[in-house]
Coordinates of N, CA and C in Angstrom, one line a residue:
M291 N 81.4 55.8 74.5 CA 81.8 54.3 74.5 C 80.9 53.7 75.7
Q292 N 80.5 52.5 75.3 CA 79.5 51.8 76.1 C 80.3 50.7 76.7
I293 N 80.1 50.5 78.3 CA 80.8 49.5 79.0 C 79.8 48.6 79.4
L294 N 79.9 47.2 79.0 CA 79.3 46.2 79.3 C 79.8 45.3 80.5
N295 N 78.8 44.7 81.2 CA 79.3 43.7 82.1 C 80.0 44.4 83.2
Q296 N 79.6 45.5 83.5 CA 80.4 46.3 84.6 C 80.1 46.0 85.8
D297 N 81.0 45.8 86.9 CA 80.7 45.4 88.2 C 79.7 46.4 88.8
M298 N 78.7 46.2 89.5 CA 77.9 47.2 90.2 C 77.2 46.8 91.4
E299 N 76.8 47.7 92.2 CA 75.8 47.5 93.5 C 74.4 48.3 93.3
F300 N 73.6 47.6 93.9 CA 72.3 48.2 93.7 C 71.4 47.6 94.8
F301 N 70.3 48.4 95.2 CA 69.4 48.0 96.4 C 68.0 48.1 95.7
E302 N 67.2 47.2 96.1 CA 66.0 46.9 95.7 C 65.1 47.0 97.0
E303 N 64.1 47.9 97.1 CA 63.1 48.1 98.1 C 61.7 47.7 97.7
N304 N 61.1 47.3 98.9 CA 59.6 46.9 98.9 C 59.3 46.0 97.8
R305 N 60.0 45.1 97.7 CA 59.7 44.0 96.6 C 59.0 43.0 97.4
S306 N 58.1 42.0 96.6 CA 57.4 41.1 97.2 C 58.3 40.1 97.9
C307 N 57.8 39.7 99.1 CA 58.7 38.7 99.8 C 58.4 37.3 99.3
S308 N 59.4 36.5 99.2 CA 59.3 35.2 98.6 C 58.8 34.2 99.6
Y309 N 58.8 34.6 100.8 CA 58.2 33.6 101.9 C 57.1 33.9 102.8
F310 N 56.7 35.1 102.7 CA 55.5 35.7 103.3 C 54.5 36.6 102.7
D311 N 53.3 36.4 102.3 CA 52.6 37.1 101.4 C 52.4 38.6 102.0
N312 N 52.3 38.8 103.3 CA 52.1 39.9 103.8 C 53.4 40.7 104.2
E313 N 54.4 40.4 103.8 CA 55.7 41.1 103.9 C 56.4 41.6 102.8
K314 N 57.1 42.7 102.9 CA 58.0 43.2 101.7 C 59.4 43.0 102.3
S315 N 60.2 42.9 101.1 CA 61.8 42.7 101.4 C 62.4 43.8 100.8
D316 N 63.6 44.0 101.3 CA 64.6 44.8 100.9 C 65.9 44.1 100.7
M317 N 66.6 44.2 99.4 CA 67.7 43.3 99.1 C 68.8 44.3 98.6
R318 N 70.0 44.0 99.2 CA 71.2 44.6 98.3 C 72.0 43.7 97.5
Y319 N 72.3 44.1 96.3 CA 72.9 43.1 95.3 C 74.3 43.6 94.9
Q320 N 75.2 42.9 94.7 CA 76.4 43.1 93.9 C 76.5 42.2 92.8
F321 N 76.7 42.8 91.3 CA 77.0 41.9 90.2 C 78.4 42.1 90.2
L322 N 79.1 41.0 90.3 CA 80.6 41.0 90.2 C 81.0 39.8 89.1
N323 N 81.8 40.3 88.1 CA 82.2 39.5 87.2 C 83.4 38.5 87.6
S324 N 84.1 38.9 88.7 CA 85.0 38.1 89.4 C 85.1 38.3 91.0
C325 N 84.9 37.2 91.6 CA 85.1 37.4 93.1 C 86.0 36.5 93.7
S326 N 87.2 37.2 94.3 CA 88.1 36.2 94.7 C 87.6 35.3 95.9
I327 N 88.3 34.4 96.3 CA 87.9 33.5 97.5 C 88.0 34.4 98.7
E328 N 88.8 35.3 98.9 CA 88.8 36.3 100.3 C 87.6 36.9 100.2
N329 N 87.3 37.8 99.1 CA 86.1 38.6 99.0 C 84.8 37.9 99.2
Y330 N 84.8 36.5 98.7 CA 83.5 35.7 98.9 C 83.3 35.3 100.1
R331 N 84.4 34.9 100.9 CA 84.4 34.4 102.2 C 84.0 35.7 103.1
D332 N 84.5 37.0 102.9 CA 84.0 38.0 103.7 C 82.6 38.2 103.6
K333 N 81.9 38.1 102.4 CA 80.5 38.0 102.1 C 79.8 37.0 102.9
L334 N 80.3 35.9 102.6 CA 79.6 34.7 103.2 C 79.4 34.6 104.8
I335 N 80.4 35.0 105.5 CA 80.4 35.1 106.9 C 79.5 36.2 107.4
R336 N 79.0 37.2 106.3 CA 78.2 38.3 106.8 C 76.7 38.1 106.3
G337 N 76.5 36.8 105.9 CA 75.3 36.5 105.3 C 74.8 36.8 103.9
W338 N 75.9 37.0 103.1 CA 75.6 37.1 101.6 C 75.3 35.7 101.2
R339 N 74.7 35.7 100.0 CA 74.4 34.4 99.1 C 74.9 34.8 97.7
R340 N 74.9 33.8 96.9 CA 75.3 33.9 95.6 C 74.5 33.0 94.6
F341 N 74.0 33.7 93.3 CA 73.5 32.9 92.2 C 74.3 33.4 91.0
G342 N 75.1 32.6 90.2 CA 75.8 33.2 89.3 C 76.7 34.3 89.6
K343 N 76.7 35.3 89.0 CA 77.5 36.6 89.3 C 76.8 37.7 90.1
I344 N 75.6 37.2 90.6 CA 74.8 38.1 91.7 C 75.0 37.6 93.0
H345 N 75.5 38.5 94.0 CA 75.8 38.4 95.3 C 74.5 39.2 95.9
F346 N 74.0 38.8 97.0 CA 72.8 39.4 97.7 C 72.8 39.2 99.1
V347 N 72.2 40.0 99.8 CA 71.9 39.9 101.2 C 70.7 40.8 101.5
P348 N 69.8 40.2 102.3 CA 68.6 40.9 102.8 C 69.0 42.0 103.9
E349 N 68.4 43.1 103.7 CA 68.4 44.2 104.6 C 67.0 44.8 104.9
C350 N 66.0 43.8 105.0 CA 64.6 44.1 105.3 C 64.4 45.1 106.6
K351 N 63.8 46.1 106.3 CA 63.6 47.2 107.6 C 62.4 46.8 108.4
S352 N 61.5 46.0 108.0 CA 60.2 45.5 108.8 C 60.3 44.2 109.3
C353 N 61.3 43.3 108.9 CA 61.3 41.8 109.3 C 62.6 41.3 109.3
T354 N 62.9 40.5 110.3 CA 64.3 39.8 110.6 C 64.0 38.3 110.8
K355 N 62.8 37.7 110.0 CA 62.5 36.3 110.1 C 63.7 35.4 109.4
C356 N 64.2 35.8 108.3 CA 65.2 35.1 107.6 C 66.6 35.3 108.4
V357 N 67.1 34.3 108.9 CA 68.2 34.0 109.5 C 69.5 33.3 108.9
S358 N 70.6 33.8 108.8 CA 71.7 33.2 108.0 C 72.1 32.0 109.1
M359 N 72.5 30.9 108.6 CA 72.7 29.7 109.5 C 73.8 29.1 108.8
R360 N 74.6 28.3 109.6 CA 75.8 27.4 109.3 C 75.9 26.3 110.1
I361 N 76.1 25.0 109.6 CA 76.1 23.7 110.2 C 77.6 23.7 110.9
D362 N 77.7 23.4 112.0 CA 78.8 23.0 112.8 C 79.4 21.6 112.4
V363 N 80.2 21.5 111.6 CA 80.8 20.3 110.8 C 81.4 19.5 111.9
K364 N 82.4 20.1 112.8 CA 83.2 19.3 113.6 C 82.4 18.5 114.6
N365 N 81.4 19.1 115.1 CA 80.6 18.4 116.2 C 79.4 17.9 115.6
Y366 N 79.2 17.7 114.3 CA 78.0 17.1 113.7 C 78.1 15.6 113.8
K367 N 77.1 14.9 114.3 CA 77.0 13.5 114.3 C 75.8 13.0 113.6
F368 N 75.9 12.1 112.7 CA 74.9 11.6 111.8 C 73.9 10.7 112.8
S369 N 72.6 11.0 112.7 CA 71.7 10.1 113.5 C 71.4 8.8 112.7
K370 N 70.6 8.0 113.4 CA 70.3 6.7 112.9 C 69.6 6.9 111.4
S371 N 68.5 7.8 111.4 CA 67.9 7.9 110.2 C 68.7 8.6 109.1
E372 N 69.6 9.5 109.5 CA 70.6 9.9 108.4 C 71.6 8.9 108.0
K373 N 72.0 8.0 108.7 CA 72.9 6.8 108.4 C 72.2 6.0 107.5
R374 N 70.7 5.8 107.6 CA 70.1 5.1 106.7 C 70.0 5.6 105.3
V375 N 69.9 6.9 105.4 CA 69.8 7.8 104.1 C 71.0 7.5 103.2
L376 N 72.2 7.6 103.9 CA 73.5 7.5 103.5 C 73.6 6.0 103.0
N377 N 73.2 5.2 103.7 CA 73.2 3.7 103.1 C 72.4 3.4 102.1
K378 N 71.3 4.1 101.8 CA 70.3 3.8 100.9 C 70.9 4.2 99.6
N379 N 71.9 5.3 99.6 CA 72.6 5.8 98.4 C 74.1 5.3 98.2
K380 N 74.3 4.1 98.8 CA 75.6 3.5 98.8 C 76.0 3.3 97.1
N381 N 74.8 3.2 96.4 CA 75.0 2.7 95.0 C 74.7 4.0 94.1
T382 N 74.3 5.1 94.8 CA 74.3 6.3 94.0 C 75.5 6.8 93.5
K383 N 75.8 7.1 92.2 CA 77.0 7.6 91.8 C 77.1 9.0 92.0
I384 N 78.2 9.7 92.3 CA 78.3 11.1 92.5 C 79.5 11.6 91.5
A385 N 79.3 12.7 90.9 CA 80.5 13.3 90.1 C 80.5 14.8 90.7
I386 N 81.6 15.3 90.8 CA 81.8 16.6 91.4 C 82.7 17.4 90.3
R387 N 82.1 18.5 89.7 CA 82.7 19.2 88.6 C 82.4 20.6 88.5
T388 N 83.0 21.3 87.7 CA 82.5 22.8 87.4 C 81.2 22.7 86.8
P389 N 80.2 23.6 87.2 CA 78.8 23.7 86.7 C 78.9 23.8 85.1
E390 N 78.0 22.9 84.6 CA 77.6 22.9 83.1 C 76.1 22.9 83.0
V391 N 75.8 23.0 81.6 CA 74.3 22.7 81.3 C 74.2 21.8 80.2
T392 N 73.3 20.9 80.4 CA 72.8 20.0 79.3 C 71.4 19.9 79.1
L393 N 71.0 19.3 78.2 CA 69.4 19.0 78.1 C 68.9 18.2 79.4
E394 N 69.8 17.3 79.7 CA 69.3 16.4 81.0 C 69.1 17.5 82.4
H395 N 70.1 18.3 82.4 CA 70.0 19.4 83.6 C 68.7 20.1 83.6
L396 N 68.3 20.8 82.1 CA 67.2 21.4 82.0 C 65.9 20.6 82.2
E397 N 65.9 19.5 81.8 CA 64.5 18.5 81.8 C 64.5 18.4 83.3
L398 N 65.4 17.9 84.0 CA 65.4 17.8 85.5 C 64.9 19.0 86.3
Y399 N 65.6 19.8 86.0 CA 65.1 21.1 86.6 C 63.6 21.6 86.6
D400 N 63.1 21.4 85.2 CA 61.8 21.9 85.0 C 61.0 20.7 85.6
K401 N 61.2 19.5 85.7 CA 60.3 18.4 86.3 C 60.4 18.6 87.7
Y402 N 61.5 19.0 88.5 CA 61.5 19.2 89.9 C 60.5 20.5 90.1
H403 N 60.7 21.6 89.5 CA 59.8 22.7 89.7 C 58.3 22.6 89.4
S404 N 58.1 21.6 88.4 CA 56.7 21.5 88.1 C 56.1 20.5 89.4
F405 N 56.9 19.8 90.0 CA 56.4 19.0 91.2 C 56.2 19.9 92.3
M406 N 57.3 20.6 92.6 CA 57.1 21.7 93.7 C 55.9 22.6 93.6
N407 N 55.6 23.0 92.3 CA 54.4 23.7 92.0 C 53.2 23.1 92.5
R408 N 53.0 21.9 92.2 CA 51.9 21.1 92.6 C 51.7 20.8 94.1
K409 N 53.0 20.5 94.7 CA 53.2 20.1 96.1 C 53.1 21.4 97.1
K410 N 53.8 22.5 96.7 CA 54.0 23.6 97.6 C 53.5 24.9 96.9
N411 N 52.9 24.8 95.7 CA 52.4 26.0 95.2 C 53.5 26.9 94.8
W412 N 54.9 26.4 94.5 CA 55.9 27.4 94.0 C 55.3 27.9 92.8
P413 N 56.1 29.1 92.5 CA 55.8 29.5 91.0 C 56.5 28.7 89.9
Y414 N 55.8 28.5 88.9 CA 56.6 27.7 87.8 C 56.6 28.2 86.6
Y415 N 57.5 28.2 85.8 CA 57.9 28.4 84.4 C 58.9 27.7 83.9
K416 N 58.8 27.6 82.7 CA 59.8 26.5 82.0 C 61.1 27.4 81.8
I417 N 62.3 27.1 82.4 CA 63.4 27.9 82.6 C 64.0 27.9 81.1
A418 N 64.5 29.1 80.8 CA 65.3 29.3 79.4 C 66.7 29.0 79.8
I419 N 67.5 28.4 78.7 CA 68.8 28.0 78.8 C 69.7 29.2 79.3
D420 N 69.4 30.5 78.8 CA 70.3 31.6 79.1 C 70.0 31.8 80.7
E421 N 68.8 31.8 81.1 CA 68.6 32.1 82.6 C 69.3 31.0 83.3
Y422 N 69.1 29.8 83.0 CA 69.9 28.8 83.9 C 71.3 29.0 83.8
I423 N 72.0 29.4 82.8 CA 73.3 29.7 82.8 C 73.7 30.9 83.7
K424 N 72.9 31.9 83.6 CA 73.1 33.2 84.4 C 73.2 32.7 85.9
S425 N 72.1 31.9 86.4 CA 71.9 31.7 87.6 C 72.8 30.5 88.3
Y426 N 73.2 29.6 87.6 CA 73.9 28.5 88.0 C 75.2 28.0 87.3
V427 N 75.4 28.5 86.2 CA 76.7 28.2 85.6 C 78.0 29.4 85.7
E428 N 77.2 30.5 85.3 CA 78.3 31.6 85.4 C 78.7 31.8 87.0
G429 N 79.8 32.2 87.1 CA 80.4 32.3 88.5 C 81.8 32.2 88.5
N430 N 82.4 31.9 89.8 CA 83.8 31.7 89.7 C 84.1 30.3 89.8
S431 N 85.0 29.9 88.8 CA 85.3 28.4 88.6 C 86.3 28.1 89.7
L432 N 86.8 28.9 90.5 CA 87.7 28.6 91.5 C 87.1 27.8 92.7
Y433 N 85.8 28.1 92.9 CA 85.0 27.4 93.9 C 83.9 26.8 93.6
A434 N 83.2 27.2 92.4 CA 82.1 26.7 92.2 C 81.9 25.4 91.6
K435 N 81.2 24.5 92.1 CA 81.0 23.1 91.7 C 79.5 22.7 91.7
E436 N 79.3 21.4 90.9 CA 78.1 21.0 91.0 C 78.2 19.6 91.4
F437 N 77.4 19.1 92.2 CA 77.4 17.7 92.6 C 76.5 17.1 91.9
L438 N 76.7 15.9 91.0 CA 75.7 15.2 90.3 C 75.3 13.9 91.0
Y439 N 74.1 13.5 91.0 CA 73.7 12.4 91.7 C 73.2 11.5 90.7
I440 N 73.7 10.4 90.2 CA 73.3 9.5 89.2 C 72.8 8.1 89.7
K441 N 71.8 7.7 89.1 CA 71.3 6.3 89.4 C 70.7 5.7 88.1
D442 N 71.0 4.6 87.9 CA 70.6 3.8 86.8 C 70.7 4.5 85.5
D443 N 72.2 5.0 85.5 CA 72.6 5.7 84.4 C 71.8 7.0 84.2
K444 N 71.3 7.5 85.0 CA 70.3 8.7 84.8 C 70.5 9.7 85.9
L445 N 70.5 11.1 85.4 CA 70.8 12.0 86.3 C 69.7 12.3 87.1
I446 N 69.6 12.1 88.5 CA 68.6 12.2 89.4 C 68.6 13.4 90.6
G447 N 69.7 14.0 90.3 CA 69.8 15.2 91.3 C 71.0 16.1 90.9
V448 N 71.0 17.4 91.3 CA 72.0 18.4 91.0 C 72.0 19.4 92.3
A449 N 73.2 19.4 92.7 CA 73.4 20.3 93.8 C 74.6 21.3 93.5
F450 N 74.3 22.7 93.7 CA 75.2 23.7 93.3 C 76.0 23.9 94.8
V451 N 77.3 23.9 94.8 CA 78.1 24.0 96.0 C 79.2 24.9 95.7
D452 N 79.5 25.9 96.6 CA 80.8 26.4 96.5 C 81.5 25.9 97.7
V453 N 82.8 25.6 97.2 CA 83.7 25.0 98.1 C 85.1 25.8 98.3
L454 N 85.1 26.6 99.4 CA 86.2 27.3 99.9 C 87.2 26.5 100.8
P455 N 88.4 27.1 101.1 CA 89.3 26.3 102.1 C 88.7 26.2 103.4
D456 N 87.9 27.0 103.8 CA 87.4 27.0 105.2 C 86.0 27.2 105.3
A457 N 85.2 26.8 104.1 CA 83.6 26.9 104.2 C 83.1 26.2 103.0
I458 N 81.9 25.8 103.0 CA 81.0 25.3 102.0 C 79.9 26.0 102.0
S459 N 79.5 26.5 100.8 CA 78.1 27.2 100.7 C 77.3 26.4 99.9
S460 N 76.4 25.7 100.4 CA 75.2 25.0 99.9 C 74.1 25.9 99.2
I461 N 74.3 26.0 97.6 CA 73.5 27.1 97.3 C 72.1 26.5 96.8
Y462 N 72.0 25.5 96.0 CA 70.6 25.1 95.5 C 70.7 23.6 95.2
C463 N 69.6 22.8 95.2 CA 69.7 21.5 94.9 C 68.2 21.3 94.3
F464 N 68.2 20.5 93.1 CA 67.0 20.0 92.7 C 67.1 18.5 92.3
Y465 N 66.0 17.8 92.1 CA 66.1 16.4 92.2 C 64.8 15.7 91.5
D466 N 65.0 14.5 91.2 CA 63.8 13.7 90.7 C 62.9 13.1 91.8
H467 N 61.8 13.5 91.9 CA 61.0 12.9 92.9 C 60.5 11.4 92.6
D468 N 60.8 11.0 91.5 CA 60.6 9.5 91.1 C 61.5 8.6 92.0
Y469 N 62.4 9.4 92.3 CA 63.5 8.6 93.4 C 63.3 8.8 94.8
E470 N 62.1 9.3 95.3 CA 61.8 9.7 96.6 C 62.2 8.9 97.6
D471 N 62.1 7.5 97.5 CA 62.8 6.6 98.5 C 64.4 6.9 98.9
L472 N 65.1 7.6 97.8 CA 66.4 7.8 98.2 C 66.7 9.0 98.8
S473 N 65.6 9.9 99.1 CA 65.8 11.3 99.9 C 67.0 12.1 99.3
I474 N 66.9 12.3 98.0 CA 68.2 13.0 97.5 C 68.4 14.4 98.1
G475 N 67.3 15.2 98.2 CA 67.7 16.3 98.9 C 68.5 16.3 100.3
K476 N 68.0 15.5 101.2 CA 68.6 15.2 102.3 C 70.0 14.5 102.2
F477 N 70.0 13.7 101.3 CA 71.3 12.9 101.1 C 72.5 14.0 100.6
S478 N 71.9 14.9 99.7 CA 72.9 15.9 99.3 C 73.6 16.8 100.4
I479 N 72.8 17.1 101.1 CA 73.4 17.8 102.4 C 74.2 16.8 103.3
L480 N 73.7 15.8 103.6 CA 74.8 14.8 104.4 C 76.0 14.5 103.6
F481 N 75.8 14.3 102.4 CA 77.2 14.1 101.6 C 78.0 15.3 101.7
Q482 N 77.5 16.4 101.7 CA 78.3 17.7 101.7 C 79.0 17.7 103.1
I483 N 78.1 17.2 104.1 CA 78.8 17.3 105.5 C 79.9 16.4 105.6
Q484 N 79.8 15.1 104.9 CA 80.9 14.1 104.8 C 82.1 14.8 103.9
V485 N 82.0 15.4 102.8 CA 83.0 16.0 102.2 C 83.7 17.1 103.1
A486 N 82.9 17.9 103.8 CA 83.5 19.0 104.7 C 84.3 18.1 105.9
K487 N 83.9 17.2 106.4 CA 84.7 16.5 107.5 C 85.9 15.8 106.9
E488 N 85.7 15.3 105.8 CA 87.1 14.7 105.0 C 88.2 16.1 104.8
L489 N 87.6 17.2 104.5 CA 88.6 18.3 104.0 C 88.7 19.0 105.2
D490 N 88.4 18.8 106.5 CA 88.4 19.6 107.7 C 88.0 21.0 107.4
I491 N 86.8 21.2 106.8 CA 86.2 22.4 106.5 C 85.2 22.5 107.7
P492 N 85.3 23.7 108.5 CA 84.4 23.7 109.8 C 83.0 24.2 109.8
Y493 N 82.6 24.6 108.4 CA 81.2 25.3 108.3 C 80.6 24.9 107.1
I494 N 79.3 24.5 107.0 CA 78.5 24.5 105.7 C 77.4 25.6 106.0
Y495 N 77.5 26.5 105.0 CA 76.4 27.5 105.2 C 75.2 27.1 104.2
L496 N 74.1 27.1 104.8 CA 72.8 26.7 104.3 C 71.8 27.9 103.9
G497 N 72.3 29.0 104.1 CA 71.8 30.2 103.5 C 70.7 30.6 104.7
Y498 N 69.6 30.9 104.3 CA 68.5 31.5 105.4 C 67.7 30.6 105.8
W499 N 67.4 30.5 107.2 CA 66.5 29.7 107.8 C 65.4 30.5 108.5
I500 N 64.3 30.0 108.2 CA 62.9 30.5 108.9 C 62.4 29.4 109.7
K501 N 62.4 29.7 110.9 CA 61.8 28.8 111.9 C 60.4 28.5 111.7
D502 N 60.1 27.1 111.6 CA 58.7 26.6 111.5 C 58.2 27.1 110.1
H503 N 59.0 27.4 109.2 CA 58.4 27.9 107.8 C 58.1 26.5 107.0
F504 N 57.2 26.5 106.3 CA 56.9 25.2 105.6 C 58.0 24.9 104.5
S505 N 58.7 25.7 104.0 CA 59.5 25.7 103.1 C 61.1 25.8 103.5
M506 N 61.4 26.5 104.6 CA 62.7 26.8 105.1 C 62.9 26.4 106.4
G507 N 62.0 25.7 107.0 CA 62.1 25.3 108.4 C 62.9 24.3 108.6
Y508 N 63.0 23.2 107.6 CA 63.6 21.9 107.5 C 65.2 22.0 108.0
K509 N 65.7 23.2 107.6 CA 67.2 23.3 108.0 C 67.5 23.1 109.4
E510 N 66.5 23.3 110.4 CA 66.8 23.2 111.8 C 67.2 21.7 112.1
S511 N 66.9 20.9 111.3 CA 67.1 19.5 111.6 C 68.7 19.3 111.6
Y512 N 69.5 19.9 110.8 CA 71.0 19.9 110.7 C 71.6 20.5 111.8
S513 N 71.6 19.8 112.9 CA 72.1 20.6 114.3 C 73.3 19.8 114.8
P514 N 74.2 20.3 115.2 CA 74.2 21.6 115.8 C 74.6 22.5 114.7
F515 N 74.1 23.8 114.9 CA 74.4 24.9 113.9 C 74.4 26.2 114.5
E516 N 75.0 27.2 113.9 CA 75.1 28.4 114.5 C 74.3 29.5 113.6
I517 N 73.9 30.5 114.3 CA 73.0 31.5 113.6 C 73.8 32.9 113.5
L518 N 73.7 33.8 112.5 CA 74.2 35.2 112.4 C 73.4 36.2 113.3
E519 N 73.6 36.7 114.4 CA 73.0 37.3 115.3 C 72.7 39.0 114.7
N520 N 73.7 39.4 114.1 CA 73.6 40.8 113.6 C 73.4 40.6 112.2
R521 N 73.2 41.8 111.6 CA 73.3 42.1 110.1 C 74.3 43.1 109.8
P522 N 75.6 42.6 109.7 CA 76.8 43.7 109.7 C 77.1 44.0 108.2
S523 N 77.5 45.1 108.2 CA 78.0 45.5 106.8 C 79.3 44.7 106.6
L524 N 79.9 44.9 105.3 CA 81.3 44.4 105.0 C 82.3 44.9 105.8
E525 N 82.1 46.1 106.5 CA 83.2 46.4 107.4 C 82.9 46.2 108.9
E526 N 81.8 45.5 109.1 CA 81.6 45.2 110.6 C 81.9 43.8 110.8
E527 N 82.1 43.4 112.1 CA 82.4 42.2 112.4 C 81.1 41.2 112.6
P528 N 80.9 40.0 112.0 CA 79.6 39.2 112.1 C 79.8 38.6 113.5
I529 N 78.6 38.4 114.2 CA 78.4 37.7 115.5 C 77.6 36.5 115.3
W530 N 78.3 35.3 115.3 CA 77.9 34.0 115.1 C 77.8 33.2 116.5
K531 N 76.6 32.8 116.7 CA 76.5 32.0 117.9 C 75.6 30.6 117.8
E532 N 76.0 29.7 118.7 CA 75.3 28.6 118.6 C 73.8 28.6 118.8
Y533 N 73.1 28.0 118.2 CA 71.5 28.0 118.3 C 71.2 26.8 119.2
K534 N 70.6 27.2 120.3 CA 70.1 26.3 121.3 C 68.6 26.3 121.6

């Protein structure tokens, strides 16, 4: 008998690091067909991330530059420049729903990554619909959401956001650089902070932060935030402290 789509855990060693050419990474993965809110929260506060049904956490032996971080929503105050971004988007329409895939999604995704290939030398290839579904549509509909940003009746941004009772996990965002004046990437995070404040959610998890990194360093601007000081197993207590 062949068993398909079985839950499993696996470990990948000495893979090429996505952020540093001279580093290797070690990653632990879990493929879960279903992950309860409680199970997901236990992972999230211990530094795990999610794409589709794949949950993962770095366990690199030679490097600790990737640091899990979370925004302190209660104490977050919008700066003057952030208020300007929010004001610029007062006419940007927003729809929140369970993730789906359309031709418009795929075209915007490819346009964004083609731009980032030219700007930051990100690897680029045209995404297949099944790969998009596995990465962004599959997962737990209890908390998986997509925030759609619409201007001039056109989809200009998509953010994948997991909304739990006591946490938001900001997973990924792509957008149309033709609307650069709206700063959709920044606006998406600011809007998520607004949502968290309205729902009395204490933390937004932004994934991994690398100080001064050209691609990951921007997260430091969303202060105050906390960092995960240890790399706990699922049986150990996480140690979060305010970054100063």
